[in-house]
Amino acid sequence: MPLPKVVAPTFELTLLSTGKPVKYRPFLVKEEKALLIALESGNEKDIISTVKNVIKACVMTRIKVDDLPSFDLEYLFLNIRGKSVGESVELLVNCKDQEETQVPLTIALGDIGLDVPQGHDKTVDIGGGIKLQMKYPSMDEFLSTNFTVTNSSDASGVDEAFESVAKCIDTVYTEEEAWSSEDCTHKEMVKFIEQLSSAQFKLIETFFATMPKLRYEGKVTNPNTGVDTEVVIEGLANFFG
Amino acid sequence: MLYHSSIDAFLEINFNLIHHHKWALSDIESMIPWEREVYVKYLANALEKQRLEVQQANG
């Protein structure tokens, strides 16, 4: 006898990085429980891994959730959350002039946009006629880089930075030739990175520093003093409040 | 971000629905979170109506 299927409405959105449509369903009460448990742990890694598991369960289109860039994952989750809980997020904001005063702020999910910093380009021109076509790091790569490279002068930290950058190079090309990362070994790619000058490496770093992210900008007014406080929220953990 | 700020508040509602109103946990957990909130609101309204009716009947 086949197992019963959960019947839930399905919705569609377009992924920001690829422009591909993705079908999804809202998360269920049991999945909300898993999210609450992760949230109470306060550990960003646990929160993200649970969010990823929930996204995997809710996405009906066959995509590799693990390979999605962080901003796609956040965008996907915000939309799933919108259909599961509601189209707005309520947060308490501390006023800058009176730290102890908290003002409730309601953010409509539609007001949370993708911020692409000026100068961001997936193509990096490192000079000498060589250009790199970059690809966005997955959430896992993004996390491991952010959680392990704590000291850039540390030798192992630099190695890990090279490893991470090598994973994000899609194609190296000149006017005449192109080398796809699929045709090279990871070791070859790391060796290529190692021979770059620090100025060239900085150009690659700009790609990572200016990566798109979900961002909300607004302001709240302190009811006691009338002073405005600017509110900038970035990243999934912060939208969790 | 979610309906509840703590797992405690979340579980307390589930407990009340199971213990006092004989709902099945599997049914509750298969609902969409906003759907459960709507049912809880209806239930609260029905209980309030019942309470007022009892109050009126008792003068």
PDB file of C-alpha atoms in Angstrom:
ATOM      1  CA  MET A   1       0.000   0.000   0.000  1.00  0.00           C
ATOM      2  CA  PRO A   2       1.545   3.357  -0.967  1.00  0.00           C
ATOM      3  CA  LEU A   3       2.284   5.842   1.796  1.00  0.00           C
ATOM      4  CA  PRO A   4      -0.078   8.822   2.038  1.00  0.00           C
ATOM      5  CA  LYS A   5       1.090  11.978   0.328  1.00  0.00           C
ATOM      6  CA  VAL A   6       0.997  15.342   2.054  1.00  0.00           C
ATOM      7  CA  VAL A   7      -1.251  17.594   0.018  1.00  0.00           C
ATOM      8  CA  ALA A   8      -0.090  21.189   0.224  1.00  0.00           C
ATOM      9  CA  PRO A   9      -0.483  24.060  -2.213  1.00  0.00           C
ATOM     10  CA  THR A  10       2.487  24.707  -4.484  1.00  0.00           C
ATOM     11  CA  PHE A  11       3.940  28.043  -5.596  1.00  0.00           C
ATOM     12  CA  GLU A  12       6.620  29.137  -8.019  1.00  0.00           C
ATOM     13  CA  LEU A  13       9.493  31.615  -7.859  1.00  0.00           C
ATOM     14  CA  THR A  14      12.490  32.462 -10.007  1.00  0.00           C
ATOM     15  CA  LEU A  15      15.992  31.861  -8.638  1.00  0.00           C
ATOM     16  CA  LEU A  16      18.000  35.072  -8.513  1.00  0.00           C
ATOM     17  CA  SER A  17      21.316  33.550  -9.625  1.00  0.00           C
ATOM     18  CA  THR A  18      20.136  31.489 -12.579  1.00  0.00           C
ATOM     19  CA  GLY A  19      16.700  32.874 -13.448  1.00  0.00           C
ATOM     20  CA  LYS A  20      15.319  29.309 -13.335  1.00  0.00           C
ATOM     21  CA  PRO A  21      11.764  28.723 -12.023  1.00  0.00           C
ATOM     22  CA  VAL A  22      11.432  26.633  -8.855  1.00  0.00           C
ATOM     23  CA  LYS A  23       8.236  25.082  -7.470  1.00  0.00           C
ATOM     24  CA  TYR A  24       7.842  24.893  -3.708  1.00  0.00           C
ATOM     25  CA  ARG A  25       5.311  24.198  -0.980  1.00  0.00           C
ATOM     26  CA  PRO A  26       4.927  25.894   2.416  1.00  0.00           C
ATOM     27  CA  PHE A  27       6.664  24.232   5.364  1.00  0.00           C
ATOM     28  CA  LEU A  28       4.468  22.328   7.826  1.00  0.00           C
ATOM     29  CA  VAL A  29       4.029  22.565  11.604  1.00  0.00           C
ATOM     30  CA  LYS A  30       6.499  19.692  12.144  1.00  0.00           C
ATOM     31  CA  GLU A  31       9.096  21.583  10.093  1.00  0.00           C
ATOM     32  CA  GLU A  32       8.358  24.760  12.034  1.00  0.00           C
ATOM     33  CA  LYS A  33       9.176  22.753  15.181  1.00  0.00           C
ATOM     34  CA  ALA A  34      12.578  21.767  13.752  1.00  0.00           C
ATOM     35  CA  LEU A  35      13.267  25.431  12.919  1.00  0.00           C
ATOM     36  CA  LEU A  36      12.316  26.542  16.433  1.00  0.00           C
ATOM     37  CA  ILE A  37      14.629  23.954  17.998  1.00  0.00           C
ATOM     38  CA  ALA A  38      17.516  25.115  15.765  1.00  0.00           C
ATOM     39  CA  LEU A  39      16.715  28.726  16.548  1.00  0.00           C
ATOM     40  CA  GLU A  40      16.852  28.065  20.281  1.00  0.00           C
ATOM     41  CA  SER A  41      20.315  26.511  19.881  1.00  0.00           C
ATOM     42  CA  GLY A  42      21.492  29.984  18.785  1.00  0.00           C
ATOM     43  CA  ASN A  43      24.158  28.339  16.608  1.00  0.00           C
ATOM     44  CA  GLU A  44      24.270  29.879  13.123  1.00  0.00           C
ATOM     45  CA  LYS A  45      25.532  26.629  11.588  1.00  0.00           C
ATOM     46  CA  ASP A  46      22.648  24.646  13.132  1.00  0.00           C
ATOM     47  CA  ILE A  47      20.120  27.246  11.973  1.00  0.00           C
ATOM     48  CA  ILE A  48      21.419  27.188   8.402  1.00  0.00           C
ATOM     49  CA  SER A  49      21.624  23.406   8.241  1.00  0.00           C
ATOM     50  CA  THR A  50      18.011  23.121   9.490  1.00  0.00           C
ATOM     51  CA  VAL A  51      16.864  25.821   7.075  1.00  0.00           C
ATOM     52  CA  LYS A  52      18.541  23.845   4.286  1.00  0.00           C
ATOM     53  CA  ASN A  53      16.794  20.629   5.328  1.00  0.00           C
ATOM     54  CA  VAL A  54      13.445  22.423   5.377  1.00  0.00           C
ATOM     55  CA  ILE A  55      14.127  23.934   1.943  1.00  0.00           C
ATOM     56  CA  LYS A  56      15.057  20.483   0.581  1.00  0.00           C
ATOM     57  CA  ALA A  57      11.752  19.105   1.869  1.00  0.00           C
ATOM     58  CA  CYS A  58       9.713  22.009   0.467  1.00  0.00           C
ATOM     59  CA  VAL A  59      11.258  22.420  -2.983  1.00  0.00           C
ATOM     60  CA  MET A  60       9.422  20.290  -5.541  1.00  0.00           C
ATOM     61  CA  THR A  61      11.727  21.069  -8.491  1.00  0.00           C
ATOM     62  CA  ARG A  62      14.861  18.934  -8.799  1.00  0.00           C
ATOM     63  CA  ILE A  63      17.674  21.315  -7.872  1.00  0.00           C
ATOM     64  CA  LYS A  64      20.806  20.812  -5.797  1.00  0.00           C
ATOM     65  CA  VAL A  65      19.983  22.907  -2.743  1.00  0.00           C
ATOM     66  CA  ASP A  66      23.515  22.319  -1.365  1.00  0.00           C
ATOM     67  CA  ASP A  67      25.029  24.045  -4.397  1.00  0.00           C
ATOM     68  CA  LEU A  68      22.820  27.138  -4.270  1.00  0.00           C
ATOM     69  CA  PRO A  69      24.552  30.416  -3.409  1.00  0.00           C
ATOM     70  CA  SER A  70      23.718  31.833   0.006  1.00  0.00           C
ATOM     71  CA  PHE A  71      21.497  34.625  -1.354  1.00  0.00           C
ATOM     72  CA  ASP A  72      19.392  32.145  -3.384  1.00  0.00           C
ATOM     73  CA  LEU A  73      18.966  29.990  -0.304  1.00  0.00           C
ATOM     74  CA  GLU A  74      17.900  32.986   1.768  1.00  0.00           C
ATOM     75  CA  TYR A  75      15.507  34.212  -0.917  1.00  0.00           C
ATOM     76  CA  LEU A  76      14.005  30.737  -1.291  1.00  0.00           C
ATOM     77  CA  PHE A  77      13.542  30.396   2.450  1.00  0.00           C
ATOM     78  CA  LEU A  78      11.960  33.836   2.832  1.00  0.00           C
ATOM     79  CA  ASN A  79       9.394  32.935   0.152  1.00  0.00           C
ATOM     80  CA  ILE A  80       8.663  29.533   1.699  1.00  0.00           C
ATOM     81  CA  ARG A  81       8.316  31.239   5.069  1.00  0.00           C
ATOM     82  CA  GLY A  82       5.934  33.798   3.535  1.00  0.00           C
ATOM     83  CA  LYS A  83       3.557  31.064   2.359  1.00  0.00           C
ATOM     84  CA  SER A  84       3.839  29.167   5.658  1.00  0.00           C
ATOM     85  CA  VAL A  85       3.594  31.836   8.335  1.00  0.00           C
ATOM     86  CA  GLY A  86       2.700  35.113   6.625  1.00  0.00           C
ATOM     87  CA  GLU A  87       4.007  37.728   4.246  1.00  0.00           C
ATOM     88  CA  SER A  88       5.501  39.932   6.958  1.00  0.00           C
ATOM     89  CA  VAL A  89       8.177  39.608   9.648  1.00  0.00           C
ATOM     90  CA  GLU A  90       7.839  41.282  13.033  1.00  0.00           C
ATOM     91  CA  LEU A  91      11.006  42.348  14.813  1.00  0.00           C
ATOM     92  CA  LEU A  92      11.872  44.413  17.869  1.00  0.00           C
ATOM     93  CA  VAL A  93      14.448  47.122  17.181  1.00  0.00           C
ATOM     94  CA  ASN A  94      16.583  48.799  19.875  1.00  0.00           C
ATOM     95  CA  CYS A  95      16.577  52.595  19.506  1.00  0.00           C
ATOM     96  CA  LYS A  96      20.054  54.104  19.046  1.00  0.00           C
ATOM     97  CA  ASP A  97      19.395  57.019  21.439  1.00  0.00           C
ATOM     98  CA  GLN A  98      17.847  54.831  24.166  1.00  0.00           C
ATOM     99  CA  GLU A  99      19.224  51.300  24.055  1.00  0.00           C
ATOM    100  CA  GLU A 100      16.573  50.047  26.495  1.00  0.00           C
ATOM    101  CA  THR A 101      13.681  51.228  24.281  1.00  0.00           C
ATOM    102  CA  GLN A 102      12.506  48.630  21.809  1.00  0.00           C
ATOM    103  CA  VAL A 103      10.197  49.530  18.931  1.00  0.00           C
ATOM    104  CA  PRO A 104       8.239  46.880  16.998  1.00  0.00           C
ATOM    105  CA  LEU A 105       8.956  46.862  13.272  1.00  0.00           C
ATOM    106  CA  THR A 106       6.867  45.008  10.691  1.00  0.00           C
ATOM    107  CA  ILE A 107       8.717  44.214   7.484  1.00  0.00           C
ATOM    108  CA  ALA A 108       6.742  43.108   4.433  1.00  0.00           C
ATOM    109  CA  LEU A 109       8.662  40.306   2.701  1.00  0.00           C
ATOM    110  CA  GLY A 110       8.233  42.195  -0.566  1.00  0.00           C
ATOM    111  CA  ASP A 111      10.348  45.030   0.895  1.00  0.00           C
ATOM    112  CA  ILE A 112      13.335  42.722   1.371  1.00  0.00           C
ATOM    113  CA  GLY A 113      15.373  43.079  -1.779  1.00  0.00           C
ATOM    114  CA  LEU A 114      18.521  41.675  -3.296  1.00  0.00           C
ATOM    115  CA  ASP A 115      21.327  44.156  -2.834  1.00  0.00           C
ATOM    116  CA  VAL A 116      23.961  43.949  -5.563  1.00  0.00           C
ATOM    117  CA  PRO A 117      26.807  46.300  -4.546  1.00  0.00           C
ATOM    118  CA  GLN A 118      28.205  48.628  -7.195  1.00  0.00           C
ATOM    119  CA  GLY A 119      31.076  47.215  -9.182  1.00  0.00           C
ATOM    120  CA  HIS A 120      30.024  43.610  -8.717  1.00  0.00           C
ATOM    121  CA  ASP A 121      30.911  41.523 -11.746  1.00  0.00           C
ATOM    122  CA  LYS A 122      31.134  37.767 -12.219  1.00  0.00           C
ATOM    123  CA  THR A 123      33.939  38.365 -14.706  1.00  0.00           C
ATOM    124  CA  VAL A 124      37.275  39.305 -13.133  1.00  0.00           C
ATOM    125  CA  ASP A 125      39.934  40.795 -15.402  1.00  0.00           C
ATOM    126  CA  ILE A 126      43.263  39.961 -13.767  1.00  0.00           C
ATOM    127  CA  GLY A 127      45.322  41.632 -16.503  1.00  0.00           C
ATOM    128  CA  GLY A 128      47.649  40.204 -19.122  1.00  0.00           C
ATOM    129  CA  GLY A 129      44.637  39.336 -21.261  1.00  0.00           C
ATOM    130  CA  ILE A 130      43.435  36.748 -18.716  1.00  0.00           C
ATOM    131  CA  LYS A 131      39.893  36.849 -17.403  1.00  0.00           C
ATOM    132  CA  LEU A 132      38.127  34.661 -14.851  1.00  0.00           C
ATOM    133  CA  GLN A 133      34.463  33.748 -14.981  1.00  0.00           C
ATOM    134  CA  MET A 134      33.487  33.265 -11.334  1.00  0.00           C
ATOM    135  CA  LYS A 135      30.651  31.244  -9.800  1.00  0.00           C
ATOM    136  CA  TYR A 136      29.039  31.931  -6.434  1.00  0.00           C
ATOM    137  CA  PRO A 137      30.094  29.801  -3.463  1.00  0.00           C
ATOM    138  CA  SER A 138      27.457  27.495  -2.057  1.00  0.00           C
ATOM    139  CA  MET A 139      26.183  28.177   1.450  1.00  0.00           C
ATOM    140  CA  ASP A 140      28.470  25.433   2.810  1.00  0.00           C
ATOM    141  CA  GLU A 141      31.570  26.880   1.135  1.00  0.00           C
ATOM    142  CA  PHE A 142      30.563  30.358   2.237  1.00  0.00           C
ATOM    143  CA  LEU A 143      30.166  29.171   5.817  1.00  0.00           C
ATOM    144  CA  SER A 144      33.356  27.131   5.970  1.00  0.00           C
ATOM    145  CA  THR A 145      35.343  30.104   4.631  1.00  0.00           C
ATOM    146  CA  ASN A 146      33.753  32.500   7.097  1.00  0.00           C
ATOM    147  CA  PHE A 147      34.115  30.183  10.059  1.00  0.00           C
ATOM    148  CA  THR A 148      37.620  28.838   9.438  1.00  0.00           C
ATOM    149  CA  VAL A 149      39.688  31.675   7.962  1.00  0.00           C
ATOM    150  CA  THR A 150      40.157  33.694  11.108  1.00  0.00           C
ATOM    151  CA  ASN A 151      43.682  34.937  10.556  1.00  0.00           C
ATOM    152  CA  SER A 152      44.859  35.710   7.034  1.00  0.00           C
ATOM    153  CA  SER A 153      48.506  35.573   8.096  1.00  0.00           C
ATOM    154  CA  ASP A 154      48.036  32.010   9.292  1.00  0.00           C
ATOM    155  CA  ALA A 155      49.449  29.612   6.650  1.00  0.00           C
ATOM    156  CA  SER A 156      46.584  27.091   6.834  1.00  0.00           C
ATOM    157  CA  GLY A 157      44.093  29.963   6.633  1.00  0.00           C
ATOM    158  CA  VAL A 158      45.679  31.187   3.416  1.00  0.00           C
ATOM    159  CA  ASP A 159      45.631  27.646   2.002  1.00  0.00           C
ATOM    160  CA  GLU A 160      41.937  27.362   2.797  1.00  0.00           C
ATOM    161  CA  ALA A 161      41.276  30.756   1.197  1.00  0.00           C
ATOM    162  CA  PHE A 162      43.052  29.558  -1.980  1.00  0.00           C
ATOM    163  CA  GLU A 163      41.035  26.322  -1.907  1.00  0.00           C
ATOM    164  CA  SER A 164      37.759  28.260  -1.571  1.00  0.00           C
ATOM    165  CA  VAL A 165      38.635  30.691  -4.356  1.00  0.00           C
ATOM    166  CA  ALA A 166      39.679  27.798  -6.637  1.00  0.00           C
ATOM    167  CA  LYS A 167      36.265  26.178  -6.132  1.00  0.00           C
ATOM    168  CA  CYS A 168      34.550  29.373  -7.302  1.00  0.00           C
ATOM    169  CA  ILE A 169      36.380  29.761 -10.608  1.00  0.00           C
ATOM    170  CA  ASP A 170      34.157  28.575 -13.401  1.00  0.00           C
ATOM    171  CA  THR A 171      36.344  29.375 -16.416  1.00  0.00           C
ATOM    172  CA  VAL A 172      39.737  30.932 -17.062  1.00  0.00           C
ATOM    173  CA  TYR A 173      39.923  32.456 -20.513  1.00  0.00           C
ATOM    174  CA  THR A 174      41.937  34.626 -22.851  1.00  0.00           C
ATOM    175  CA  GLU A 175      40.947  35.955 -26.272  1.00  0.00           C
ATOM    176  CA  GLU A 176      42.047  32.699 -27.903  1.00  0.00           C
ATOM    177  CA  GLU A 177      41.559  29.977 -25.293  1.00  0.00           C
ATOM    178  CA  ALA A 178      39.300  28.961 -22.426  1.00  0.00           C
ATOM    179  CA  TRP A 179      39.860  26.487 -19.582  1.00  0.00           C
ATOM    180  CA  SER A 180      36.730  25.317 -17.831  1.00  0.00           C
ATOM    181  CA  SER A 181      37.010  24.222 -14.192  1.00  0.00           C
ATOM    182  CA  GLU A 182      35.349  20.958 -15.246  1.00  0.00           C
ATOM    183  CA  ASP A 183      38.330  20.184 -17.489  1.00  0.00           C
ATOM    184  CA  CYS A 184      40.963  20.994 -14.836  1.00  0.00           C
ATOM    185  CA  THR A 185      41.685  19.270 -11.543  1.00  0.00           C
ATOM    186  CA  HIS A 186      41.146  21.187  -8.337  1.00  0.00           C
ATOM    187  CA  LYS A 187      44.900  20.961  -7.678  1.00  0.00           C
ATOM    188  CA  GLU A 188      45.649  22.661 -11.011  1.00  0.00           C
ATOM    189  CA  MET A 189      43.209  25.431 -10.168  1.00  0.00           C
ATOM    190  CA  VAL A 190      44.816  25.976  -6.737  1.00  0.00           C
ATOM    191  CA  LYS A 191      48.277  26.112  -8.396  1.00  0.00           C
ATOM    192  CA  PHE A 192      46.936  28.725 -10.815  1.00  0.00           C
ATOM    193  CA  ILE A 193      45.670  30.835  -7.893  1.00  0.00           C
ATOM    194  CA  GLU A 194      48.976  30.520  -6.034  1.00  0.00           C
ATOM    195  CA  GLN A 195      50.918  32.117  -8.870  1.00  0.00           C
ATOM    196  CA  LEU A 196      48.753  35.269  -8.867  1.00  0.00           C
ATOM    197  CA  SER A 197      50.162  38.500  -7.470  1.00  0.00           C
ATOM    198  CA  SER A 198      48.522  40.049  -4.414  1.00  0.00           C
ATOM    199  CA  ALA A 199      47.048  42.810  -6.619  1.00  0.00           C
ATOM    200  CA  GLN A 200      45.440  40.165  -8.844  1.00  0.00           C
ATOM    201  CA  PHE A 201      44.181  38.255  -5.818  1.00  0.00           C
ATOM    202  CA  LYS A 202      42.622  41.474  -4.488  1.00  0.00           C
ATOM    203  CA  LEU A 203      40.602  41.751  -7.706  1.00  0.00           C
ATOM    204  CA  ILE A 204      39.194  38.274  -7.044  1.00  0.00           C
ATOM    205  CA  GLU A 205      38.498  39.215  -3.427  1.00  0.00           C
ATOM    206  CA  THR A 206      36.337  42.102  -4.693  1.00  0.00           C
ATOM    207  CA  PHE A 207      34.047  39.553  -6.331  1.00  0.00           C
ATOM    208  CA  PHE A 208      33.445  37.906  -2.935  1.00  0.00           C
ATOM    209  CA  ALA A 209      33.233  41.175  -1.006  1.00  0.00           C
ATOM    210  CA  THR A 210      30.541  42.520  -3.349  1.00  0.00           C
ATOM    211  CA  MET A 211      28.461  39.353  -3.577  1.00  0.00           C
ATOM    212  CA  PRO A 212      24.680  40.026  -3.666  1.00  0.00           C
ATOM    213  CA  LYS A 213      22.810  39.645  -0.384  1.00  0.00           C
ATOM    214  CA  LEU A 214      19.305  40.028   0.922  1.00  0.00           C
ATOM    215  CA  ARG A 215      18.967  43.356   2.616  1.00  0.00           C
ATOM    216  CA  TYR A 216      16.301  45.487   4.234  1.00  0.00           C
ATOM    217  CA  GLU A 217      16.673  49.190   4.960  1.00  0.00           C
ATOM    218  CA  GLY A 218      14.200  51.196   6.967  1.00  0.00           C
ATOM    219  CA  LYS A 219      13.825  53.296  10.083  1.00  0.00           C
ATOM    220  CA  VAL A 220      11.940  53.313  13.359  1.00  0.00           C
ATOM    221  CA  THR A 221      11.045  56.303  15.523  1.00  0.00           C
ATOM    222  CA  ASN A 222      11.568  56.271  19.275  1.00  0.00           C
ATOM    223  CA  PRO A 223       8.094  57.036  20.728  1.00  0.00           C
ATOM    224  CA  ASN A 224       9.674  58.713  23.793  1.00  0.00           C
ATOM    225  CA  THR A 225      12.111  61.067  22.057  1.00  0.00           C
ATOM    226  CA  GLY A 226      10.979  61.171  18.410  1.00  0.00           C
ATOM    227  CA  VAL A 227      14.513  60.290  17.274  1.00  0.00           C
ATOM    228  CA  ASP A 228      14.778  58.059  14.194  1.00  0.00           C
ATOM    229  CA  THR A 229      16.951  54.956  14.145  1.00  0.00           C
ATOM    230  CA  GLU A 230      18.144  53.549  10.821  1.00  0.00           C
ATOM    231  CA  VAL A 231      17.540  49.820  10.512  1.00  0.00           C
ATOM    232  CA  VAL A 232      19.657  47.663   8.191  1.00  0.00           C
ATOM    233  CA  ILE A 233      19.086  43.930   8.249  1.00  0.00           C
ATOM    234  CA  GLU A 234      21.180  41.471   6.266  1.00  0.00           C
ATOM    235  CA  GLY A 235      21.422  37.708   6.371  1.00  0.00           C
ATOM    236  CA  LEU A 236      18.964  35.028   7.329  1.00  0.00           C
ATOM    237  CA  ALA A 237      19.937  34.762  10.994  1.00  0.00           C
ATOM    238  CA  ASN A 238      19.172  38.465  11.461  1.00  0.00           C
ATOM    239  CA  PHE A 239      15.779  38.188   9.797  1.00  0.00           C
ATOM    240  CA  PHE A 240      15.058  35.481  12.366  1.00  0.00           C
ATOM    241  CA  GLY A 241      15.326  38.297  14.898  1.00  0.00           C
TER     242      GLY A 241
ATOM    243  CA  MET B   1      10.202  35.002  11.694  1.00  0.00           C
ATOM    244  CA  LEU B   2       8.045  32.145  13.000  1.00  0.00           C
ATOM    245  CA  TYR B   3       4.734  32.229  14.875  1.00  0.00           C
ATOM    246  CA  HIS B   4       6.339  31.412  18.191  1.00  0.00           C
ATOM    247  CA  SER B   5       9.331  32.931  19.869  1.00  0.00           C
ATOM    248  CA  SER B   6      10.095  29.740  21.812  1.00  0.00           C
ATOM    249  CA  ILE B   7       9.664  26.004  21.449  1.00  0.00           C
ATOM    250  CA  ASP B   8       7.914  26.051  24.838  1.00  0.00           C
ATOM    251  CA  ALA B   9       5.034  28.234  23.606  1.00  0.00           C
ATOM    252  CA  PHE B  10       4.783  26.114  20.457  1.00  0.00           C
ATOM    253  CA  LEU B  11       4.573  22.832  22.399  1.00  0.00           C
ATOM    254  CA  GLU B  12       2.123  24.257  24.930  1.00  0.00           C
ATOM    255  CA  ILE B  13      -0.429  24.976  22.185  1.00  0.00           C
ATOM    256  CA  ASN B  14       0.051  21.469  20.762  1.00  0.00           C
ATOM    257  CA  PHE B  15      -0.387  20.008  24.243  1.00  0.00           C
ATOM    258  CA  ASN B  16      -3.614  21.937  24.832  1.00  0.00           C
ATOM    259  CA  LEU B  17      -5.037  20.901  21.462  1.00  0.00           C
ATOM    260  CA  ILE B  18      -4.197  17.243  22.132  1.00  0.00           C
ATOM    261  CA  HIS B  19      -5.116  17.087  25.818  1.00  0.00           C
ATOM    262  CA  HIS B  20      -8.240  19.269  25.958  1.00  0.00           C
ATOM    263  CA  HIS B  21      -9.616  18.968  22.439  1.00  0.00           C
ATOM    264  CA  LYS B  22      -8.519  15.444  21.419  1.00  0.00           C
ATOM    265  CA  TRP B  23      -6.664  16.504  18.261  1.00  0.00           C
ATOM    266  CA  ALA B  24      -4.077  14.062  16.889  1.00  0.00           C
ATOM    267  CA  LEU B  25      -0.464  15.255  16.928  1.00  0.00           C
ATOM    268  CA  SER B  26       0.073  13.853  13.419  1.00  0.00           C
ATOM    269  CA  ASP B  27      -2.845  15.950  12.126  1.00  0.00           C
ATOM    270  CA  ILE B  28      -1.517  19.103  13.816  1.00  0.00           C
ATOM    271  CA  GLU B  29       2.000  18.545  12.500  1.00  0.00           C
ATOM    272  CA  SER B  30       0.742  18.082   8.947  1.00  0.00           C
ATOM    273  CA  MET B  31      -0.900  21.503   8.943  1.00  0.00           C
ATOM    274  CA  ILE B  32       0.625  24.663   7.507  1.00  0.00           C
ATOM    275  CA  PRO B  33       1.602  26.917  10.475  1.00  0.00           C
ATOM    276  CA  TRP B  34      -0.872  29.692   9.541  1.00  0.00           C
ATOM    277  CA  GLU B  35      -3.610  27.082   9.197  1.00  0.00           C
ATOM    278  CA  ARG B  36      -3.007  25.893  12.762  1.00  0.00           C
ATOM    279  CA  GLU B  37      -3.106  29.500  13.981  1.00  0.00           C
ATOM    280  CA  VAL B  38      -6.470  30.011  12.273  1.00  0.00           C
ATOM    281  CA  TYR B  39      -7.887  26.871  13.939  1.00  0.00           C
ATOM    282  CA  VAL B  40      -6.562  28.004  17.325  1.00  0.00           C
ATOM    283  CA  LYS B  41      -8.197  31.402  16.805  1.00  0.00           C
ATOM    284  CA  TYR B  42     -11.538  29.782  15.861  1.00  0.00           C
ATOM    285  CA  LEU B  43     -11.262  27.519  18.886  1.00  0.00           C
ATOM    286  CA  ALA B  44     -10.559  30.470  21.178  1.00  0.00           C
ATOM    287  CA  ASN B  45     -13.589  32.325  19.715  1.00  0.00           C
ATOM    288  CA  ALA B  46     -15.816  29.264  20.171  1.00  0.00           C
ATOM    289  CA  LEU B  47     -14.659  28.847  23.789  1.00  0.00           C
ATOM    290  CA  GLU B  48     -15.290  32.537  24.487  1.00  0.00           C
ATOM    291  CA  LYS B  49     -18.782  32.274  22.966  1.00  0.00           C
ATOM    292  CA  GLN B  50     -19.456  29.203  25.115  1.00  0.00           C
ATOM    293  CA  ARG B  51     -18.246  31.031  28.216  1.00  0.00           C
ATOM    294  CA  LEU B  52     -20.533  33.995  27.505  1.00  0.00           C
ATOM    295  CA  GLU B  53     -23.512  31.686  26.944  1.00  0.00           C
ATOM    296  CA  VAL B  54     -22.896  29.934  30.271  1.00  0.00           C
ATOM    297  CA  GLN B  55     -22.515  33.341  31.950  1.00  0.00           C
ATOM    298  CA  GLN B  56     -25.816  34.568  30.445  1.00  0.00           C
ATOM    299  CA  ALA B  57     -27.611  31.349  31.384  1.00  0.00           C
ATOM    300  CA  ASN B  58     -26.466  31.759  34.979  1.00  0.00           C
ATOM    301  CA  GLY B  59     -27.824  35.319  34.998  1.00  0.00           C
TER     302      GLY B  59
END
